[in-house]
PDB file of C-alpha atoms in Angstrom:
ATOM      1  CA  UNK A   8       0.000   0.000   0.000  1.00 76.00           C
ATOM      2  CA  UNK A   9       2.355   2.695   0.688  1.00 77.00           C
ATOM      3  CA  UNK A  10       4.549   2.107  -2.367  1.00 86.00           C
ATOM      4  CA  UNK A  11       1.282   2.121  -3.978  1.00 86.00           C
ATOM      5  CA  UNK A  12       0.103   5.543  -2.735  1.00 86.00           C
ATOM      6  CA  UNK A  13       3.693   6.946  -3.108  1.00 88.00           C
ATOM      7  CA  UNK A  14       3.224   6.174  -6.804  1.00 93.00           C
ATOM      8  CA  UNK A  15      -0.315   7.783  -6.952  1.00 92.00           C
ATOM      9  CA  UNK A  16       1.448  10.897  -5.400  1.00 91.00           C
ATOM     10  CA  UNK A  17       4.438  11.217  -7.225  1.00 94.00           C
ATOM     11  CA  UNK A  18       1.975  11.454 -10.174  1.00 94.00           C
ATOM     12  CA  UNK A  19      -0.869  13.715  -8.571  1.00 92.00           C
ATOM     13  CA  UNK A  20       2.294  15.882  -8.032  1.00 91.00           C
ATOM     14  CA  UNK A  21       4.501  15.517 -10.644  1.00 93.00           C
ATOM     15  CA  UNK A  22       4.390  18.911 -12.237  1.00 92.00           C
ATOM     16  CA  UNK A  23       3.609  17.491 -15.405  1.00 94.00           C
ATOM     17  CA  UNK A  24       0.417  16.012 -17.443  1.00 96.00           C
ATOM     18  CA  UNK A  25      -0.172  12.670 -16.468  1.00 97.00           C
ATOM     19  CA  UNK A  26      -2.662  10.242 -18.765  1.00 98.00           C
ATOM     20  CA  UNK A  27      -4.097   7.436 -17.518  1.00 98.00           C
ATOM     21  CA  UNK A  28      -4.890   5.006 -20.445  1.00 98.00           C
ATOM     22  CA  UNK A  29      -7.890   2.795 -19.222  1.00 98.00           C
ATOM     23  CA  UNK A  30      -8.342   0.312 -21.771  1.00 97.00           C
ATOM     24  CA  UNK A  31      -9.506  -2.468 -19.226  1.00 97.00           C
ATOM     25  CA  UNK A  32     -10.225  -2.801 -15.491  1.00 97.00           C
ATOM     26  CA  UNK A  33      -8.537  -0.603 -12.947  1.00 96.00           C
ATOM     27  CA  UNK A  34      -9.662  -1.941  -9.672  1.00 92.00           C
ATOM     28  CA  UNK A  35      -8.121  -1.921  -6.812  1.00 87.00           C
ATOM     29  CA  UNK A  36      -4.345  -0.326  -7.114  1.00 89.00           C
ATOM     30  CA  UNK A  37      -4.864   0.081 -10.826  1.00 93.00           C
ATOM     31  CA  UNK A  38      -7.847   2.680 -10.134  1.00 96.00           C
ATOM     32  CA  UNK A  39      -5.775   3.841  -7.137  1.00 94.00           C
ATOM     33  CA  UNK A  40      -3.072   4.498  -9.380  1.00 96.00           C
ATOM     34  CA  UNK A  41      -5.279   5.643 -12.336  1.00 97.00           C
ATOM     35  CA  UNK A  42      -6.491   8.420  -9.562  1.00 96.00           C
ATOM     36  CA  UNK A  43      -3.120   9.863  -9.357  1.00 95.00           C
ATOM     37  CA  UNK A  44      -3.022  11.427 -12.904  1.00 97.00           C
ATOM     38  CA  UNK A  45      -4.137  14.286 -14.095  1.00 96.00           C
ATOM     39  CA  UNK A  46      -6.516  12.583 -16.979  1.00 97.00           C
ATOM     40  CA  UNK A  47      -8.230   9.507 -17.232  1.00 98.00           C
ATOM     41  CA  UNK A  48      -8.742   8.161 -20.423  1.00 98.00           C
ATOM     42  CA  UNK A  49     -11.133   5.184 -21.061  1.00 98.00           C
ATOM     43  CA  UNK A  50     -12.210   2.955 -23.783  1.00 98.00           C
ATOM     44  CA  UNK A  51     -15.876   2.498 -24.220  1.00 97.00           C
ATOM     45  CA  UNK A  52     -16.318  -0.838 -24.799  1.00 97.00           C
ATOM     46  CA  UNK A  53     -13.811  -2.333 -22.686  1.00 97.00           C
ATOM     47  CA  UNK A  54     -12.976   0.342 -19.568  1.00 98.00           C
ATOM     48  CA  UNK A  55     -13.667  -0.773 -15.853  1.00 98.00           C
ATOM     49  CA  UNK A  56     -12.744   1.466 -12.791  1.00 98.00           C
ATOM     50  CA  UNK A  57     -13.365   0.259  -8.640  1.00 96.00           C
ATOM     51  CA  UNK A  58     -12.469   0.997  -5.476  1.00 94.00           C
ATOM     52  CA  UNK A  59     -14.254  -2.395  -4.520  1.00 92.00           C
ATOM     53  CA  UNK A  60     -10.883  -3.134  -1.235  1.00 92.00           C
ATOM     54  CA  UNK A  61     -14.323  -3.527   0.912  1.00 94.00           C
ATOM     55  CA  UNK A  62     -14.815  -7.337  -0.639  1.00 93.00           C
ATOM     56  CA  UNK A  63     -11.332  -8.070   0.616  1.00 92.00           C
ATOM     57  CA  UNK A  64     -12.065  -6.563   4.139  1.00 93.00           C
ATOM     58  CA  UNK A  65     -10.262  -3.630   3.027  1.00 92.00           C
ATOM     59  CA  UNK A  66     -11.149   0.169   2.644  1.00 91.00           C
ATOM     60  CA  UNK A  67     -10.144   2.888  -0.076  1.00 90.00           C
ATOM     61  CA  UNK A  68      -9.296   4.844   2.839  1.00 88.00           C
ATOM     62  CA  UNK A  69     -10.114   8.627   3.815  1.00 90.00           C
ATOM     63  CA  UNK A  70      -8.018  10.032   1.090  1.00 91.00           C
ATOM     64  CA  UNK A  71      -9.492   8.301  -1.540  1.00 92.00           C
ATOM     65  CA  UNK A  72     -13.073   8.482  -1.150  1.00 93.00           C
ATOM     66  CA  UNK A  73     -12.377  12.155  -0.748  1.00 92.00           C
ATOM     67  CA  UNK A  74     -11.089  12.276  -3.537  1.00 94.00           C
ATOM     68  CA  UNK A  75     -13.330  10.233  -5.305  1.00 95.00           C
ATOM     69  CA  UNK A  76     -16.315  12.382  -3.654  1.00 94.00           C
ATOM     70  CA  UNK A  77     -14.849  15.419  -5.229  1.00 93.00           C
ATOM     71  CA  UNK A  78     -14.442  14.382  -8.271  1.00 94.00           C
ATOM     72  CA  UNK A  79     -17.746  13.040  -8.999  1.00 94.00           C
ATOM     73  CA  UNK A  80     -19.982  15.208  -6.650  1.00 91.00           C
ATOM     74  CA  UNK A  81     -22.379  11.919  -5.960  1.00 94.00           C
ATOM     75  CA  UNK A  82     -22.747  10.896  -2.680  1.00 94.00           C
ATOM     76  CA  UNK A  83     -24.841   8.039  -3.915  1.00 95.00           C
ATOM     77  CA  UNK A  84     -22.402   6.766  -6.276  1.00 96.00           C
ATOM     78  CA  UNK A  85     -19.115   6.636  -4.056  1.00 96.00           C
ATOM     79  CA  UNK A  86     -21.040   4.543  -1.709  1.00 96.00           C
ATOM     80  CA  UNK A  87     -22.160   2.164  -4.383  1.00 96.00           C
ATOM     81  CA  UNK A  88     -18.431   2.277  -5.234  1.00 96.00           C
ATOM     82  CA  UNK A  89     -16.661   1.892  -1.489  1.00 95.00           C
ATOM     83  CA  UNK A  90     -19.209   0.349   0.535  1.00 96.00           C
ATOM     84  CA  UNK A  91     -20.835  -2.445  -2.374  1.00 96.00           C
ATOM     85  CA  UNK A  92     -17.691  -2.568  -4.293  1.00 94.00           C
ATOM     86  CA  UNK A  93     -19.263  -1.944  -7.556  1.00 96.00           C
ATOM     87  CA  UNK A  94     -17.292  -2.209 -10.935  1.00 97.00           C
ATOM     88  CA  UNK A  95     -18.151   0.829 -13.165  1.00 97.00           C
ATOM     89  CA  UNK A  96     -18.166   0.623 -17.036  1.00 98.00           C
ATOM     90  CA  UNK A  97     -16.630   2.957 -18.931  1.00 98.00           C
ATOM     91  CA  UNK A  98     -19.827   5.267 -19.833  1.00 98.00           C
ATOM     92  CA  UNK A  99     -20.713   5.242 -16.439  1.00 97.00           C
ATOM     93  CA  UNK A 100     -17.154   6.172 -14.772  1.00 97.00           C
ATOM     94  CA  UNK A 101     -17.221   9.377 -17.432  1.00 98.00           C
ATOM     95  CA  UNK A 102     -20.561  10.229 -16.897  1.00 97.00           C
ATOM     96  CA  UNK A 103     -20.093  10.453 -13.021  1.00 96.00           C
ATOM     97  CA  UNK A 104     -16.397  12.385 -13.441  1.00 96.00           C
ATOM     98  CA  UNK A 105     -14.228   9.768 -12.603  1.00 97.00           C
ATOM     99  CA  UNK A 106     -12.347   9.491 -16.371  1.00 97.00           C
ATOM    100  CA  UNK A 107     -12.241  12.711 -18.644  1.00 97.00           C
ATOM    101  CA  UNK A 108     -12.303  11.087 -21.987  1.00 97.00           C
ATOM    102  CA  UNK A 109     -14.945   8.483 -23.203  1.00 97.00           C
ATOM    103  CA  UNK A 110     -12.678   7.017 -26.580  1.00 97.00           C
ATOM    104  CA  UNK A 111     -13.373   4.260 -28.921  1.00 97.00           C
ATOM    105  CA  UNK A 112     -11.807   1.149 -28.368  1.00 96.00           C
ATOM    106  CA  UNK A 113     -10.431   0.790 -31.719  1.00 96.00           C
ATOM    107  CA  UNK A 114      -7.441   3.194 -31.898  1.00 96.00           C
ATOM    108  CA  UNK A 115      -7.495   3.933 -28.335  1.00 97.00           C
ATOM    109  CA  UNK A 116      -3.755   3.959 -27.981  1.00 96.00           C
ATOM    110  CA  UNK A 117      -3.206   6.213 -30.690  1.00 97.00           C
ATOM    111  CA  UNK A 118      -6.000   8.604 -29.492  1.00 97.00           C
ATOM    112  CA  UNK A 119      -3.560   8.613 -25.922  1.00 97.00           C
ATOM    113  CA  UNK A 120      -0.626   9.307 -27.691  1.00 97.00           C
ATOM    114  CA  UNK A 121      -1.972  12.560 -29.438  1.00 97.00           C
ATOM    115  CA  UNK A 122      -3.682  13.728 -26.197  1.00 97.00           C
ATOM    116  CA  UNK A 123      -0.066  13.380 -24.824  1.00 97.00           C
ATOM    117  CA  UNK A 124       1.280  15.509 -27.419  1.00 97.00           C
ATOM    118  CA  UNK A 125      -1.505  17.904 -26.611  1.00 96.00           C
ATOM    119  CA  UNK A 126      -0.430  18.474 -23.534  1.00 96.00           C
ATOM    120  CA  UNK A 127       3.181  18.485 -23.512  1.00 95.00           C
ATOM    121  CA  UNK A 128       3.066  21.655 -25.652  1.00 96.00           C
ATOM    122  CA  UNK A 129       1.352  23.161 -22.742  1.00 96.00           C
ATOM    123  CA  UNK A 130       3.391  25.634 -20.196  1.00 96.00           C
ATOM    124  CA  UNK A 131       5.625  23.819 -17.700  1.00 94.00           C
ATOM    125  CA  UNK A 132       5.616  26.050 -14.665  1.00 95.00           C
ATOM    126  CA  UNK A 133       2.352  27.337 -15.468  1.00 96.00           C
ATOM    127  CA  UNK A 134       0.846  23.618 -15.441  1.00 95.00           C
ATOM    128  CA  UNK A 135       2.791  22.447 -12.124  1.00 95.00           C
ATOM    129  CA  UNK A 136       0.775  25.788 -10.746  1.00 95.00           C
ATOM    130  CA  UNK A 137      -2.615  25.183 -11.642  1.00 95.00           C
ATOM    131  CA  UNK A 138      -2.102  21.050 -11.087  1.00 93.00           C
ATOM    132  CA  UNK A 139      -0.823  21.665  -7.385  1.00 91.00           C
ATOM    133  CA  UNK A 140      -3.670  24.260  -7.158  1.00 93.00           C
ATOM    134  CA  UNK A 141      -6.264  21.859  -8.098  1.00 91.00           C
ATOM    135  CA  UNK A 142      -5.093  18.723  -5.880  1.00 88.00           C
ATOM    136  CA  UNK A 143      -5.190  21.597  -3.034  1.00 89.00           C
ATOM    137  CA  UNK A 144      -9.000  22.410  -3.514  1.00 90.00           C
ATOM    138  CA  UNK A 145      -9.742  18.792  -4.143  1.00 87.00           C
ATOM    139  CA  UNK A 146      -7.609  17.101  -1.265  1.00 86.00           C
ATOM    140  CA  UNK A 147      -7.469  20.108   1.618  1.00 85.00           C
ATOM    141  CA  UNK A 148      -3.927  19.049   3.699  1.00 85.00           C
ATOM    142  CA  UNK A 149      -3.026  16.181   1.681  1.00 85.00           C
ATOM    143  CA  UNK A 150       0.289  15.166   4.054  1.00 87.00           C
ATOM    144  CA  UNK A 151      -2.707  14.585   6.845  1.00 90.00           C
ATOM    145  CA  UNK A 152      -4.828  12.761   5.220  1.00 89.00           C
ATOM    146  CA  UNK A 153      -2.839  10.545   3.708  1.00 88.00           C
ATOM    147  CA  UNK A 154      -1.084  10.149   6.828  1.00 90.00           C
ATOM    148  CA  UNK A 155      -4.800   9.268   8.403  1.00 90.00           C
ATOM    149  CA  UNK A 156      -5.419   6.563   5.632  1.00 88.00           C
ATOM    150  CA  UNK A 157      -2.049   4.845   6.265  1.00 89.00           C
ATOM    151  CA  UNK A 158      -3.152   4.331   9.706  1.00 91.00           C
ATOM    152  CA  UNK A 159      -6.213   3.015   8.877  1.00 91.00           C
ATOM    153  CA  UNK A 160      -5.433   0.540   6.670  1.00 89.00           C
ATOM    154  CA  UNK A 161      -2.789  -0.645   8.582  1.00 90.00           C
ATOM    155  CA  UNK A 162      -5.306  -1.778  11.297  1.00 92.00           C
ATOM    156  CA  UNK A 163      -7.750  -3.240   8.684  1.00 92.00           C
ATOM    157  CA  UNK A 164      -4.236  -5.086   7.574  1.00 91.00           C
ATOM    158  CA  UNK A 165      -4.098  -6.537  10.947  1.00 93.00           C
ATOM    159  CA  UNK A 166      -8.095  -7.669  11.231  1.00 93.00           C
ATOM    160  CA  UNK A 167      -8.846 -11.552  10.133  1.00 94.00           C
ATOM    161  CA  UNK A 168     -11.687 -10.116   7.771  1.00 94.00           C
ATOM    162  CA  UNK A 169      -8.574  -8.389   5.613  1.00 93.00           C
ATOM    163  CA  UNK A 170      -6.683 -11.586   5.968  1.00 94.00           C
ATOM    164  CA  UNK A 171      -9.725 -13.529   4.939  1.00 95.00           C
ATOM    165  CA  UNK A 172     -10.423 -11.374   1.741  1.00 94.00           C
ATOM    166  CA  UNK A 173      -6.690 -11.377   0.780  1.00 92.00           C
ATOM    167  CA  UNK A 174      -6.397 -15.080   0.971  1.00 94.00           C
ATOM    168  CA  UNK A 175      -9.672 -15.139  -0.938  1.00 94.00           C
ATOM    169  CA  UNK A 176      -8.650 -13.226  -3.441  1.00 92.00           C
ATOM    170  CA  UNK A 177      -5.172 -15.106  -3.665  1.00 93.00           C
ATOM    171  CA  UNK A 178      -6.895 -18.550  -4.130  1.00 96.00           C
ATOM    172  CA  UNK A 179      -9.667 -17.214  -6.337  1.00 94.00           C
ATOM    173  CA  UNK A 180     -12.803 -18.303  -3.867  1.00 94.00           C
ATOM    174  CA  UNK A 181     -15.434 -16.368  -2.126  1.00 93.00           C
ATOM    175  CA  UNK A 182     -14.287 -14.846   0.982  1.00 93.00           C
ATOM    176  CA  UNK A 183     -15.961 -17.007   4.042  1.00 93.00           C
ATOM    177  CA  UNK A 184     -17.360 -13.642   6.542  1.00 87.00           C
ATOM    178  CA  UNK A 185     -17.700 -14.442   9.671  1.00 76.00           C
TER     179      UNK A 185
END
């Protein structure tokens, strides 16, 4: 987990564009990761995106529903999301603010690569500004928070129902709840 949330923040702050490329499923990490760009891009026919760690007696933590709250503005949707789990599809994940670009499947690399290009003709400095800026109104004191979530999923870590779902997940069965 932390190397994992290291990686989503050395992207969120990077100073530079950052593209996502969904062209599958992002659960888990992958969305987690996916969350720490600036753009998500997502194929339409094929795209997935879920926080669903509570089926492995996990959560997304604070930081990331926050974030995930922000960015969509649905208070009904991130609780489908972190309390059920649920797998979005790619329409849905764009419609509710969660990726930026809905693309075809069919030259959906290619469509990332100009994007890319797009944006790396933008201003340097100017885009570090306005990125930091924007993780600032999203996040609030970012060093806290993530701080908070570490702790908290370091106890869930430590529960059996985390060491259930893991071992679930690692031997491809139904986690047993007690």
């Amino acid at each position: 987990f932390d190397r994992m949330i290291v990686a989503h923040r050395a992207l969120a702050s990077l100073g530079k564009p950052t593209i996502a490329a969904i062209e599958g499923y992002a659960l888990l990490g992958g969305f987690i990761i996916a969350l720490g760009c600036d753009w998500r891009l997502i194929a339409e026919e094929t795209g997935r995106v879920a926080l669903s760690e509570v089926r492995l007696g996990l959560s997304p933590t604070a930081a990331l529903v926050r974030l995930v709250s922000a960015l969509t503005g649905r208070p009904g949707l991130v609780k489908e999301l972190v309390l059920k789990g649920a797998i979005l599809r790619a329409k849905e994940a764009f419609d509710a603010g969660l990726a930026d670009r809905l693309l075809p499947a069919a030259g959906f690399r290619e469509q990332v690569v100009r994007e890319a290009q797009h944006l790396a003709k933008l201003p340097p400095a100017a885009y570090a500004a306005v990125q930091g800026s924007l993780r600032r109104a999203l996040l609030g004191d970012e060093d806290a928070l993530w701080a908070e979530s570490r702790l908290e999923l370091e106890r869930l870590l430590r529960g059996a129902e985390a060491k259930e779902g893991l071992s679930a997940a690692k031997e491809k069965r139904r986690p047993r709840w007690e």
